Tab-separated table of C-alpha atoms and ligand atoms in Angstrom:
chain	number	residue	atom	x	y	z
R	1	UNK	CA	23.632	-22.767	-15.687
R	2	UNK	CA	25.478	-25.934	-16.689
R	3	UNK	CA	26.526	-27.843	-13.734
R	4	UNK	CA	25.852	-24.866	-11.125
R	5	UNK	CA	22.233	-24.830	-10.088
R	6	UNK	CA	21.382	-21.226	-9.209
R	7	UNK	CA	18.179	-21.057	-7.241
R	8	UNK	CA	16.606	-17.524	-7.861
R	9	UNK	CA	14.056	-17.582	-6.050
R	10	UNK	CA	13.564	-19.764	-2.986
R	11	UNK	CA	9.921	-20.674	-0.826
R	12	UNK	CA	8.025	-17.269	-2.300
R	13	UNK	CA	4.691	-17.464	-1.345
R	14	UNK	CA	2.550	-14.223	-2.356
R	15	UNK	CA	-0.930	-13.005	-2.626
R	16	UNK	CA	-1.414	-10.258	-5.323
R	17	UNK	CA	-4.782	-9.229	-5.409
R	18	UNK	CA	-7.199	-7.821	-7.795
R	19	UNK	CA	-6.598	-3.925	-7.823
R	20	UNK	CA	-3.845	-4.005	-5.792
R	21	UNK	CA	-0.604	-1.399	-6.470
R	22	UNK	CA	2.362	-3.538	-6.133
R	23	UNK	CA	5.772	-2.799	-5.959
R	24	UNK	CA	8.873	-5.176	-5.549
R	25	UNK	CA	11.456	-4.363	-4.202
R	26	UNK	CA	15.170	-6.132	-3.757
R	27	UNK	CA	18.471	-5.053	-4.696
R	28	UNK	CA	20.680	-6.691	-7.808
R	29	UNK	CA	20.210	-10.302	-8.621
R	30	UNK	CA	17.326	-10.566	-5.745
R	31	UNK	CA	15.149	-12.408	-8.120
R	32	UNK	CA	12.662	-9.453	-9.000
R	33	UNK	CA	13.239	-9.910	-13.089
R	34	UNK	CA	12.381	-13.447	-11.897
R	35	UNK	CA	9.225	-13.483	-10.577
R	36	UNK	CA	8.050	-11.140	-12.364
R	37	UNK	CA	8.557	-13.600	-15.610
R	38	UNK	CA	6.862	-16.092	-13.254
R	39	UNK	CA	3.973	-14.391	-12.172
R	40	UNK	CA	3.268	-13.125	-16.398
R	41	UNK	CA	3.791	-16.559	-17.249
R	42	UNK	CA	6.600	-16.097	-18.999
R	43	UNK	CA	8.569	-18.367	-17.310
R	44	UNK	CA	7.359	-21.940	-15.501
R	45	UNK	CA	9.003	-22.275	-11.862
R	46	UNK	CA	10.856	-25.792	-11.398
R	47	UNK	CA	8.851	-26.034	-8.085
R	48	UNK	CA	5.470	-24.571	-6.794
R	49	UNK	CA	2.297	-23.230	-8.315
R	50	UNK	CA	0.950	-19.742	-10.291
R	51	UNK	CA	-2.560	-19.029	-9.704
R	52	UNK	CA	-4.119	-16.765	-12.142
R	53	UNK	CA	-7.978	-15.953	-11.540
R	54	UNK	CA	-8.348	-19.003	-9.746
R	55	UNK	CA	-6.571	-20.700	-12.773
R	56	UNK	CA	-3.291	-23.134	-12.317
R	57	UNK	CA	-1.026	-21.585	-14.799
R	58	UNK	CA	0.362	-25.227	-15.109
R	59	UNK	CA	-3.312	-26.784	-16.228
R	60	UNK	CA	-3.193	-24.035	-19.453
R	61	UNK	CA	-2.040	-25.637	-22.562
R	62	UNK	CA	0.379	-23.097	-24.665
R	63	UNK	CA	-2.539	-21.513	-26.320
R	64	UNK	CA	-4.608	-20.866	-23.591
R	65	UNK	CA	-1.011	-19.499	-22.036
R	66	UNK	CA	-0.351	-17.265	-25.511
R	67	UNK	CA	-4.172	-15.982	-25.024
R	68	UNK	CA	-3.864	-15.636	-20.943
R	69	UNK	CA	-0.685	-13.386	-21.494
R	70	UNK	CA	-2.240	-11.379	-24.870
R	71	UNK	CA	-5.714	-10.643	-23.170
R	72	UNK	CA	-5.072	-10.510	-19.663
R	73	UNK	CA	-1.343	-9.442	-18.696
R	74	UNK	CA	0.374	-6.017	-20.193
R	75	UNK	CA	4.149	-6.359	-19.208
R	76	UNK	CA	6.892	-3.890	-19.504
R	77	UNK	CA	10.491	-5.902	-20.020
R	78	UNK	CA	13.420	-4.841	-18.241
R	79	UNK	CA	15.118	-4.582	-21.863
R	80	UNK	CA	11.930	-3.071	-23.554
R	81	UNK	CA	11.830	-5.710	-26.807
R	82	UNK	CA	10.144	-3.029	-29.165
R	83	UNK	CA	9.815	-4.104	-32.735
R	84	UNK	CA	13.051	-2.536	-34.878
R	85	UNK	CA	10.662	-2.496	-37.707
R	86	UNK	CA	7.632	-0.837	-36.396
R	87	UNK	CA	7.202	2.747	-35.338
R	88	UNK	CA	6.371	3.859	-32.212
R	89	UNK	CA	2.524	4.217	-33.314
R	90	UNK	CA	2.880	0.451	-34.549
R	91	UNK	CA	4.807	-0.660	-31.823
R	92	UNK	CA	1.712	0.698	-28.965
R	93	UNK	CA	-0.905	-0.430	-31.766
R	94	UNK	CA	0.502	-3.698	-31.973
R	95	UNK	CA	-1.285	-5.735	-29.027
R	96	UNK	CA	-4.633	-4.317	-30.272
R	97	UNK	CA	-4.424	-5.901	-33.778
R	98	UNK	CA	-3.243	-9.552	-33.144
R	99	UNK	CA	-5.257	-9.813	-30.432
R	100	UNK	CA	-8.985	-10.207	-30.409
R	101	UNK	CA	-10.237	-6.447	-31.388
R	102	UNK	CA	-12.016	-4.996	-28.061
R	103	UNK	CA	-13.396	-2.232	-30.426
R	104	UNK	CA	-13.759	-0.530	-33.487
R	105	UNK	CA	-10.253	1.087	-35.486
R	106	UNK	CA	-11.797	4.374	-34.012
R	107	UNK	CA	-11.440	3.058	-31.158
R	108	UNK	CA	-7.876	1.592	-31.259
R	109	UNK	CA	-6.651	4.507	-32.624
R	110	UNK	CA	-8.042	6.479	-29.734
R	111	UNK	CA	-6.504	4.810	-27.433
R	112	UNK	CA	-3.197	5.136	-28.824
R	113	UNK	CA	-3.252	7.803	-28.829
R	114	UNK	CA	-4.594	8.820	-25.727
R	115	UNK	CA	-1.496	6.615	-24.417
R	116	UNK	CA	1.036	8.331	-26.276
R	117	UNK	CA	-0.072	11.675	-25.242
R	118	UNK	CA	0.427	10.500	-21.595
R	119	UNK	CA	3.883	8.917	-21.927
R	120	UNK	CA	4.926	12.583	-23.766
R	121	UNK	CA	5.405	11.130	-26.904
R	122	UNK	CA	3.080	12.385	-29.488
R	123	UNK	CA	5.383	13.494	-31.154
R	124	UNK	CA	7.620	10.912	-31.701
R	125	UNK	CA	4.934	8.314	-33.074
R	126	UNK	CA	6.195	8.212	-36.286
R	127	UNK	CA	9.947	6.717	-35.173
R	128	UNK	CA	11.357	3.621	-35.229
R	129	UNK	CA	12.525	2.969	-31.777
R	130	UNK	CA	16.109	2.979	-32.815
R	131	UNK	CA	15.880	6.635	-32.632
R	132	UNK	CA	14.756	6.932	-29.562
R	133	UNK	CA	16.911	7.108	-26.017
R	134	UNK	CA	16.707	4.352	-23.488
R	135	UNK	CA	13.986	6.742	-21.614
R	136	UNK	CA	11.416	7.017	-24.629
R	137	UNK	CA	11.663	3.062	-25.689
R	138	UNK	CA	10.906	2.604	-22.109
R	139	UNK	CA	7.597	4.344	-22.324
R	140	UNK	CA	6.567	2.955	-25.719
R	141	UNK	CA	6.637	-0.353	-23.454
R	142	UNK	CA	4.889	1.017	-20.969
R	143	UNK	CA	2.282	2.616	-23.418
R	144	UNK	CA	2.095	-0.491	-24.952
R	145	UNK	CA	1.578	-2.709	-22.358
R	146	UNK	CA	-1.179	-0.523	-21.076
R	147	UNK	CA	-3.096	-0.482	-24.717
R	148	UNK	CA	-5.022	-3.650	-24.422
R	149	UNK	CA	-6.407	-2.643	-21.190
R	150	UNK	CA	-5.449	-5.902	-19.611
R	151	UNK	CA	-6.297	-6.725	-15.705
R	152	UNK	CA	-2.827	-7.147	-14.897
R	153	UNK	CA	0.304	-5.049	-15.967
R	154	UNK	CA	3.848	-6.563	-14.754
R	155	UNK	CA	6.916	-3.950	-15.160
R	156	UNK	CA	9.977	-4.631	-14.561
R	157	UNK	CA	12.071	-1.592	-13.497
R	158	UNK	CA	9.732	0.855	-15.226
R	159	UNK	CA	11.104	3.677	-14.093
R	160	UNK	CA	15.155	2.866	-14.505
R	161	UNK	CA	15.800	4.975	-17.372
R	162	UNK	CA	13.770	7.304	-16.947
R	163	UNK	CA	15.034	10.817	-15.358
R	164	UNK	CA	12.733	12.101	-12.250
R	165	UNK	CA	10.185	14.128	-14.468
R	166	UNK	CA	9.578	11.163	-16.973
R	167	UNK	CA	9.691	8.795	-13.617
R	168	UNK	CA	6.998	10.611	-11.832
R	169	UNK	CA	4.691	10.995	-15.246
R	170	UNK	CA	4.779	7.126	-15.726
R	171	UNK	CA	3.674	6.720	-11.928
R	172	UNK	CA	1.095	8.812	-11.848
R	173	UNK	CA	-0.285	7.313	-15.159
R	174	UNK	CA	0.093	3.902	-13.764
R	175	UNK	CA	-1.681	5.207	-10.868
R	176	UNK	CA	-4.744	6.880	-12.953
R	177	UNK	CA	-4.721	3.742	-14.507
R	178	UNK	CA	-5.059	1.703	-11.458
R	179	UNK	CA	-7.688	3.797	-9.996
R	180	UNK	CA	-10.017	4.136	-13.311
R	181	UNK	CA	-9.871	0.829	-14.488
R	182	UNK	CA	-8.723	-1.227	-11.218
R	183	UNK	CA	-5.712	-2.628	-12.789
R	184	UNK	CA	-3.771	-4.736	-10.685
R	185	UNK	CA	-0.268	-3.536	-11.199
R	186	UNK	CA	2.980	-5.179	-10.095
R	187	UNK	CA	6.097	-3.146	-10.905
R	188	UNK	CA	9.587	-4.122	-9.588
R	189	UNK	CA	12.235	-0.916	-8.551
R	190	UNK	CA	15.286	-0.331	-6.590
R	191	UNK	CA	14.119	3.299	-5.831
R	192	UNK	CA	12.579	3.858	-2.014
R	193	UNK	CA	11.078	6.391	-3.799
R	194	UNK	CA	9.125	4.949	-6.096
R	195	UNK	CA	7.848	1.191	-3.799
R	196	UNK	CA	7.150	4.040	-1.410
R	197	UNK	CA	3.644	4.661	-3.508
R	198	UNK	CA	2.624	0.692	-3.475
R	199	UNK	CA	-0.058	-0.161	-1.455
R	200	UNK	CA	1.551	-3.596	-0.951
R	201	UNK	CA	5.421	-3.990	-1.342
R	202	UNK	CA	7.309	-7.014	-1.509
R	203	UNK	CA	11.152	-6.786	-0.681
R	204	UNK	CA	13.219	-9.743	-2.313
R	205	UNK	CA	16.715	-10.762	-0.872
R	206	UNK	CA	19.074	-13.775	-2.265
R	207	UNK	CA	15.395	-15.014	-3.888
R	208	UNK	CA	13.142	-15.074	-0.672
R	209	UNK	CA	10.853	-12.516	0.541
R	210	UNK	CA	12.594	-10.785	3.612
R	211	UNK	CA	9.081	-9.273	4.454
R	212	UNK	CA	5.702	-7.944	2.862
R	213	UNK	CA	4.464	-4.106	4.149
R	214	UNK	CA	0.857	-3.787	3.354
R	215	UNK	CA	-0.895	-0.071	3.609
K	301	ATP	N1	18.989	-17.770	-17.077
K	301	ATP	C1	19.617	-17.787	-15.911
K	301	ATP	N2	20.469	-18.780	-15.601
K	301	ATP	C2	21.096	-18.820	-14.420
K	301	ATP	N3	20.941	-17.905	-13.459
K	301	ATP	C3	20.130	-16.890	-13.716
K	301	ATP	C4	19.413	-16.756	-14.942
K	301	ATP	N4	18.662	-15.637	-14.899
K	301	ATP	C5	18.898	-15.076	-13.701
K	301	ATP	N5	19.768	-15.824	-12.975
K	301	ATP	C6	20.227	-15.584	-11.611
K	301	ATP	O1	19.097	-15.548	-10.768
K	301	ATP	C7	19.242	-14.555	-9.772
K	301	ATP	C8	18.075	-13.587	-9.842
K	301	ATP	O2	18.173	-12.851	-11.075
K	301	ATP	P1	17.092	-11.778	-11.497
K	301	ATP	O3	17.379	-11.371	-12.887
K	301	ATP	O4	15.736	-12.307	-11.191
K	301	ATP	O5	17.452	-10.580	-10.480
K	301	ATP	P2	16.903	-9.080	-10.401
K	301	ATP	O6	16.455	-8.856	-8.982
K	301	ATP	O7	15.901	-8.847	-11.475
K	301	ATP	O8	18.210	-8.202	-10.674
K	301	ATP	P3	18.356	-6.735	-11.390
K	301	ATP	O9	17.926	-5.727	-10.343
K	301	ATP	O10	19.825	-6.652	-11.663
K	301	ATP	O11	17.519	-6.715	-12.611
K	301	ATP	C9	20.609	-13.928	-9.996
K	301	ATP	O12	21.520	-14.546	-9.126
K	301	ATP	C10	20.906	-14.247	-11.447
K	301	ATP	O13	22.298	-14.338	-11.649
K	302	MG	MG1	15.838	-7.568	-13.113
């Protein structure tokens, strides 16, 4: 930030693995957005390694990065970036046609479905997301991120905007998930509630890890 050097996160060293339900946790400005952009290789860290799969993120070159994060990584942004343009049908379908097709259009379809139905918004799939309240865009990008079936989701805040109901729903379908088709999942939340359900939780504070609780 021009001549103030604002170190988010400081000396993190964490072991996700493969199936694991992860949730962290840290109030405002902790660093969660952070690492989470880190870890889904959306941002590079000035300092330290990302090991993906055994992988150095650093040893990818940007197209192996663009294919790492299409195939492997579903992530839910804090601010939801849906596509203005695109419906909500689009918007979920989207990952499934620029990427490398896993199946058939049946089969896409299908699973758009099936996604929509579970986020409660069947309904709503032929909207643009501008009609939508903070709550529904959320779980288009949850729905979304979920669609390629990739082996890691990262969401950030998933649950903010949504009310307790709509909170609980996208849990427990983050959880089904998890449990069907071992999906590692790494979801950052204020709410005791919610990084009460994570197998492993990691609380942030001023960008280090204050400690790890693993059940
Ligand atoms: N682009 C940036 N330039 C400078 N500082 C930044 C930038 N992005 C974030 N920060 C700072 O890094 C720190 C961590 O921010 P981060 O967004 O990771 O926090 P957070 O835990 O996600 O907060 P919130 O719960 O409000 O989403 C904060 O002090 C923030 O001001
Ligand atoms: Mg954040």
């Amino acid at each position: 930030m021009g001549k103030i050097t604002v170190e988010a996160l400081k000396d993190v060293n964490l072991d996700i693995g493969a199936g694991d339900f992860v949730s962290v946790a840290g109030p405002s400005g902790s660093g969660k957005t952070t690492m989470m952009n880190i870890i889904g290789l959306i941002d590079t860290p000035t300092a330290g390694t990302v090991l993906i799969n055994g992988r150095e993120a650093a040893s990818l070159n940007r197209r192996e990065l663009a294919r790492m994060r299409r195939e492997y990584i579903g992530f839910v942004f804090q601010s939801f970036n849906l596509l203005p343009v695109l419906t909500v049908f689009e918007n979920v379908e989207l990952p499934l046609t620029i990427g490398r097709k896993r199946g058939g259009r049946k089969e896409n379809r299908e699973r758009v479905e099936y996604l929509l139905e579970e986020v409660g918004l069947a309904d709503r799939r032929s909207h643009k997301p501008a009609e939508l309240s903070g709550g529904q865009q959320q779980r288009v990008a949850i729905a979304r991120a979920l669609v390629t079936r990739p082996r890691i989701v990262i969401a950030d805040e998933p649950t903010a905007n949504l009310d307790s109901a709509n909170g609980e729903r996208v849990l427990e379908l983050m959880q089904t998930i998890n449990r069907e088709e071992e999906t590692t999942f790494i979801f950052s939340t204020h709410d005791p509630d919610i990084w009460k359900l994570a197998n492993h939780v990691v609380f942030l504070r001023d960008g280090l890890i204050e400690k790890e609780q693993r059940r």
